[in-house]
């Protein structure tokens, strides 16, 4: 059923084809609409039909079930899915399921969901290379289900419209069309493209000055120093600690004099404290989010009890903007909005109650519960901050970084990928995560380089800086209690790799700045997957270690023992010419330029502000099969808005081979700026890094005389040999993860993966034999994910936490991976003192692929005769920390030995069950939203107590043995297993 007349699905309709209207521009359709839009720049654009008579190529169907609207769109077999916003895991989202509910996801893993941002958007690449975008225009919790081949399914509270963009000829065209609806990225100040250094926290202005001075002393480029929350007076926003940061204006003047900008954090949680000017002002103006009973909601965050501004109201956004405006004269160049999911401590949901009330503006949806506005809270805060910075100085472009966001947030802020972990898995994921955000309308993003949580190794940090220096947003950041993570903190070899990586970035700033101008004007991404160079090639669609910056292809290695030069580089069709800046290193990415392209380079600088309009300019040229190339350079003041009035220079360069010469010239210019008198160097790539250099004046013809084919071959051969010599002579970054000794000792430093049947499990033997990841493959659910040194699945030997067994190094006793993917098992053993060992066998069997088996025991191996052969008093305590994805729809269910039935909700607090109330051999963690349960079965003769502890976004389901001494013949044993089942 399709038509152009105005129709809606009536409230009693239960299923059918969705009714469409053509909107916005050719190829864009709206299917069923009823609520205001917070993703579109203008809701009227979404709701107003245009005069057009096409019929959409694909029409979704809908079904209404229990207050949910289920929208399904079937596409041709062989379609690949991308987008879905900020998600961890693989680049291609085919086979995955995502939930949009902004969540503080500290230490997330590859299957963790949801994360900090919500983008109910899917980019589909059809088998023929055409692309289609689909937006579920709802702010509420939404399930995006891509598990069935070539089918997109959205599930959210009824009702909401679905917008399709395309099919169009390429994914770039789809993203440009999307930007016409949701807006383009803000034009960043040029300094924001430089490297940025952060730490939680640089705890005094003295330390900040030391960091800045060290960058300049060591010749490592950097533009921005960040101040985390500890600069504040007791975590009160808009204040400064008078002992550690007594004179922020003086500090920032010193930083500015050295070429640095300063960015400062602002959180939404405002301390409840009379006499604190922000609290008093907000209370007087009635700006706080309310509880269901109308009183201000109070939740615990860093300052303690806090209230939260209701950014859904214009008056509140204006109030916040005025605070920001008054804050900037303290020396604030940029603002960092953190904790704005909004995060709340000491509650299972990690956020405020969904029943809280927002007095929203009519155009946003009016007065609604928090469940309606939760996903846009962070975006509206970033908008308020952005607007406050513009109020402070209309001649400067605001720079805001936000952790939480919604589709459309790019209009106001850049983003980063949250609290990642210092390991190789997160290095690898960081590429796909930045790409995925770009494919969802947010081109300005990057990870915490080196990882936020834990300690990077020198090789990991150097490799991460190598690739991170090519990301749109480039910032290093690390948490408290970790080692220093500045580029010089990991030894001379790593420092040199970081220096080279950042010098590369600064040479490429003119190219990056031009890409951002295009993104701002046209909605094109800055960083794209490799398959954008040839969307018709299916083999390119899953490549995760390379990406494009326009025509520049960046190939990295994310494998610890494999340098970039040792990895396979699958190149798209056409000509791709490798080049470098005489800086190649095994830990730096390999760069290729697409044939037919020209990109601009600047001279090496220590910070963006050193660059001048009259500096020498360099163009790198790669000719195509026809001997032609073209490229663009955008130049302006690097700040302010004169470029919107014509105050800029946009130069189109072309190169063309004519017989034995190549001529490089300006083909077209835009803008009112006059070209300065500056020298122009042209580097014409020949292949394998070989190039011909020529000089001229910018604006004039630059003529390059081509050598003979024989001479070209010799140049290419010589360059290839020099490249190999450079790599061979490079000082490798030491890999401190290598451990000498026996095979067991070597294995103890490697995270071990068991993957068989329905399960993928990761174990770190060297700290408590801890299981740090437990993923269920058929449901795509990660039930457990933790840092290496805390949480996860632990076992220990006493009733107190922690006790022996929790942190000891475990040895690998037996490892059966002979038939990988069939039967996999691992036996670990940890010495817990007093002649006792804690032994654990983890296994997944081919004949029982749905079950993850864990058999644990405390065994007396060397208990002395003087004790009668018996050990001290011990208790085997199984302590898994499971992730609660949907706290409001999750509970623990079981039937006790006495037949009584129990459903334990997150608000129930800690609970012990023993005796006749002990679960009768089975209890389960039920997620109603997912429709599945994690079932834990155990032997009631081995378990004395069961304990439930609800944490912030987690739950412990503990099994306790009896408390007694053990001997060689009477160990403590708990054998149990996990299985995932569907629920009705």
PDB file of N, CA, C and O in Angstrom, residues 942-965:
ATOM      1  N   UNK A 942      26.975 -29.040  46.244  1.00  0.00           N
ATOM      2  CA  UNK A 942      28.269 -28.375  46.314  1.00  0.00           C
ATOM      3  C   UNK A 942      28.158 -26.910  46.723  1.00  0.00           C
ATOM      4  O   UNK A 942      29.150 -26.299  47.117  1.00  0.00           O
ATOM      5  N   UNK A 943      26.973 -26.346  46.629  1.00  0.00           N
ATOM      6  CA  UNK A 943      26.765 -24.920  46.891  1.00  0.00           C
ATOM      7  C   UNK A 943      25.995 -24.751  48.197  1.00  0.00           C
ATOM      8  O   UNK A 943      24.923 -25.338  48.393  1.00  0.00           O
ATOM      9  N   UNK A 944      26.551 -23.938  49.085  1.00  0.00           N
ATOM     10  CA  UNK A 944      25.951 -23.694  50.398  1.00  0.00           C
ATOM     11  C   UNK A 944      25.107 -22.419  50.414  1.00  0.00           C
ATOM     12  O   UNK A 944      24.081 -22.354  51.077  1.00  0.00           O
ATOM     13  N   UNK A 945      25.568 -21.397  49.670  1.00  0.00           N
ATOM     14  CA  UNK A 945      24.873 -20.115  49.624  1.00  0.00           C
ATOM     15  C   UNK A 945      24.894 -19.568  48.208  1.00  0.00           C
ATOM     16  O   UNK A 945      25.837 -19.812  47.442  1.00  0.00           O
ATOM     17  N   UNK A 946      23.873 -18.791  47.878  1.00  0.00           N
ATOM     18  CA  UNK A 946      23.864 -17.974  46.663  1.00  0.00           C
ATOM     19  C   UNK A 946      23.707 -16.521  47.084  1.00  0.00           C
ATOM     20  O   UNK A 946      22.923 -16.203  47.992  1.00  0.00           O
ATOM     21  N   UNK A 947      24.456 -15.648  46.426  1.00  0.00           N
ATOM     22  CA  UNK A 947      24.476 -14.241  46.820  1.00  0.00           C
ATOM     23  C   UNK A 947      24.248 -13.379  45.580  1.00  0.00           C
ATOM     24  O   UNK A 947      24.860 -13.608  44.522  1.00  0.00           O
ATOM     25  N   UNK A 948      23.353 -12.399  45.690  1.00  0.00           N
ATOM     26  CA  UNK A 948      23.072 -11.451  44.596  1.00  0.00           C
ATOM     27  C   UNK A 948      23.477 -10.060  45.057  1.00  0.00           C
ATOM     28  O   UNK A 948      23.050  -9.597  46.126  1.00  0.00           O
ATOM     29  N   UNK A 949      24.298  -9.392  44.254  1.00  0.00           N
ATOM     30  CA  UNK A 949      24.672  -8.000  44.531  1.00  0.00           C
ATOM     31  C   UNK A 949      24.493  -7.192  43.258  1.00  0.00           C
ATOM     32  O   UNK A 949      25.121  -7.467  42.228  1.00  0.00           O
ATOM     33  N   UNK A 950      23.616  -6.193  43.305  1.00  0.00           N
ATOM     34  CA  UNK A 950      23.404  -5.296  42.171  1.00  0.00           C
ATOM     35  C   UNK A 950      24.364  -4.118  42.278  1.00  0.00           C
ATOM     36  O   UNK A 950      24.387  -3.425  43.292  1.00  0.00           O
ATOM     37  N   UNK A 951      25.164  -3.896  41.231  1.00  0.00           N
ATOM     38  CA  UNK A 951      26.048  -2.745  41.179  1.00  0.00           C
ATOM     39  C   UNK A 951      25.506  -1.708  40.219  1.00  0.00           C
ATOM     40  O   UNK A 951      24.334  -1.715  39.850  1.00  0.00           O
ATOM     41  N   UNK A 952      26.377  -0.804  39.789  1.00  0.00           N
ATOM     42  CA  UNK A 952      25.990   0.207  38.802  1.00  0.00           C
ATOM     43  C   UNK A 952      26.151  -0.392  37.413  1.00  0.00           C
ATOM     44  O   UNK A 952      27.249  -0.498  36.875  1.00  0.00           O
ATOM     45  N   UNK A 953      25.032  -0.861  36.855  1.00  0.00           N
ATOM     46  CA  UNK A 953      25.064  -1.490  35.540  1.00  0.00           C
ATOM     47  C   UNK A 953      25.617  -2.899  35.551  1.00  0.00           C
ATOM     48  O   UNK A 953      25.947  -3.431  34.498  1.00  0.00           O
ATOM     49  N   UNK A 954      25.713  -3.519  36.744  1.00  0.00           N
ATOM     50  CA  UNK A 954      26.245  -4.879  36.856  1.00  0.00           C
ATOM     51  C   UNK A 954      25.455  -5.650  37.909  1.00  0.00           C
ATOM     52  O   UNK A 954      24.722  -5.072  38.711  1.00  0.00           O
ATOM     53  N   UNK A 955      25.643  -6.972  37.902  1.00  0.00           N
ATOM     54  CA  UNK A 955      25.091  -7.808  38.962  1.00  0.00           C
ATOM     55  C   UNK A 955      26.050  -8.976  39.193  1.00  0.00           C
ATOM     56  O   UNK A 955      26.615  -9.526  38.254  1.00  0.00           O
ATOM     57  N   UNK A 956      26.267  -9.305  40.462  1.00  0.00           N
ATOM     58  CA  UNK A 956      27.044 -10.486  40.838  1.00  0.00           C
ATOM     59  C   UNK A 956      26.081 -11.606  41.210  1.00  0.00           C
ATOM     60  O   UNK A 956      25.205 -11.419  42.065  1.00  0.00           O
ATOM     61  N   UNK A 957      26.234 -12.763  40.563  1.00  0.00           N
ATOM     62  CA  UNK A 957      25.490 -13.962  40.916  1.00  0.00           C
ATOM     63  C   UNK A 957      26.511 -14.953  41.461  1.00  0.00           C
ATOM     64  O   UNK A 957      27.157 -15.679  40.700  1.00  0.00           O
ATOM     65  N   UNK A 958      26.670 -14.973  42.784  1.00  0.00           N
ATOM     66  CA  UNK A 958      27.759 -15.720  43.403  1.00  0.00           C
ATOM     67  C   UNK A 958      27.297 -17.078  43.915  1.00  0.00           C
ATOM     68  O   UNK A 958      26.191 -17.213  44.459  1.00  0.00           O
ATOM     69  N   UNK A 959      28.198 -18.049  43.807  1.00  0.00           N
ATOM     70  CA  UNK A 959      28.016 -19.381  44.359  1.00  0.00           C
ATOM     71  C   UNK A 959      29.071 -19.583  45.450  1.00  0.00           C
ATOM     72  O   UNK A 959      30.259 -19.384  45.194  1.00  0.00           O
ATOM     73  N   UNK A 960      28.636 -19.969  46.652  1.00  0.00           N
ATOM     74  CA  UNK A 960      29.558 -20.181  47.776  1.00  0.00           C
ATOM     75  C   UNK A 960      29.504 -21.651  48.184  1.00  0.00           C
ATOM     76  O   UNK A 960      28.419 -22.220  48.363  1.00  0.00           O
ATOM     77  N   UNK A 961      30.677 -22.224  48.374  1.00  0.00           N
ATOM     78  CA  UNK A 961      30.732 -23.564  48.948  1.00  0.00           C
ATOM     79  C   UNK A 961      30.588 -23.464  50.465  1.00  0.00           C
ATOM     80  O   UNK A 961      30.489 -22.363  51.031  1.00  0.00           O
ATOM     81  N   UNK A 962      30.596 -24.606  51.121  1.00  0.00           N
ATOM     82  CA  UNK A 962      30.659 -24.567  52.578  1.00  0.00           C
ATOM     83  C   UNK A 962      32.028 -24.038  53.013  1.00  0.00           C
ATOM     84  O   UNK A 962      32.967 -23.993  52.216  1.00  0.00           O
ATOM     85  N   UNK A 963      32.134 -23.664  54.236  1.00  0.00           N
ATOM     86  CA  UNK A 963      33.347 -23.070  54.797  1.00  0.00           C
ATOM     87  C   UNK A 963      34.014 -24.126  55.686  1.00  0.00           C
ATOM     88  O   UNK A 963      33.507 -24.431  56.779  1.00  0.00           O
ATOM     89  N   UNK A 964      35.136 -24.707  55.207  1.00  0.00           N
ATOM     90  CA  UNK A 964      35.762 -25.788  55.968  1.00  0.00           C
ATOM     91  C   UNK A 964      37.206 -25.977  55.526  1.00  0.00           C
ATOM     92  O   UNK A 964      37.621 -25.509  54.464  1.00  0.00           O
ATOM     93  N   UNK A 965      38.011 -26.714  56.323  1.00  0.00           N
ATOM     94  CA  UNK A 965      39.353 -27.097  55.875  1.00  0.00           C
ATOM     95  C   UNK A 965      39.257 -28.151  54.765  1.00  0.00           C
ATOM     96  O   UNK A 965      38.251 -28.867  54.650  1.00  0.00           O
TER      97      UNK A 965
END
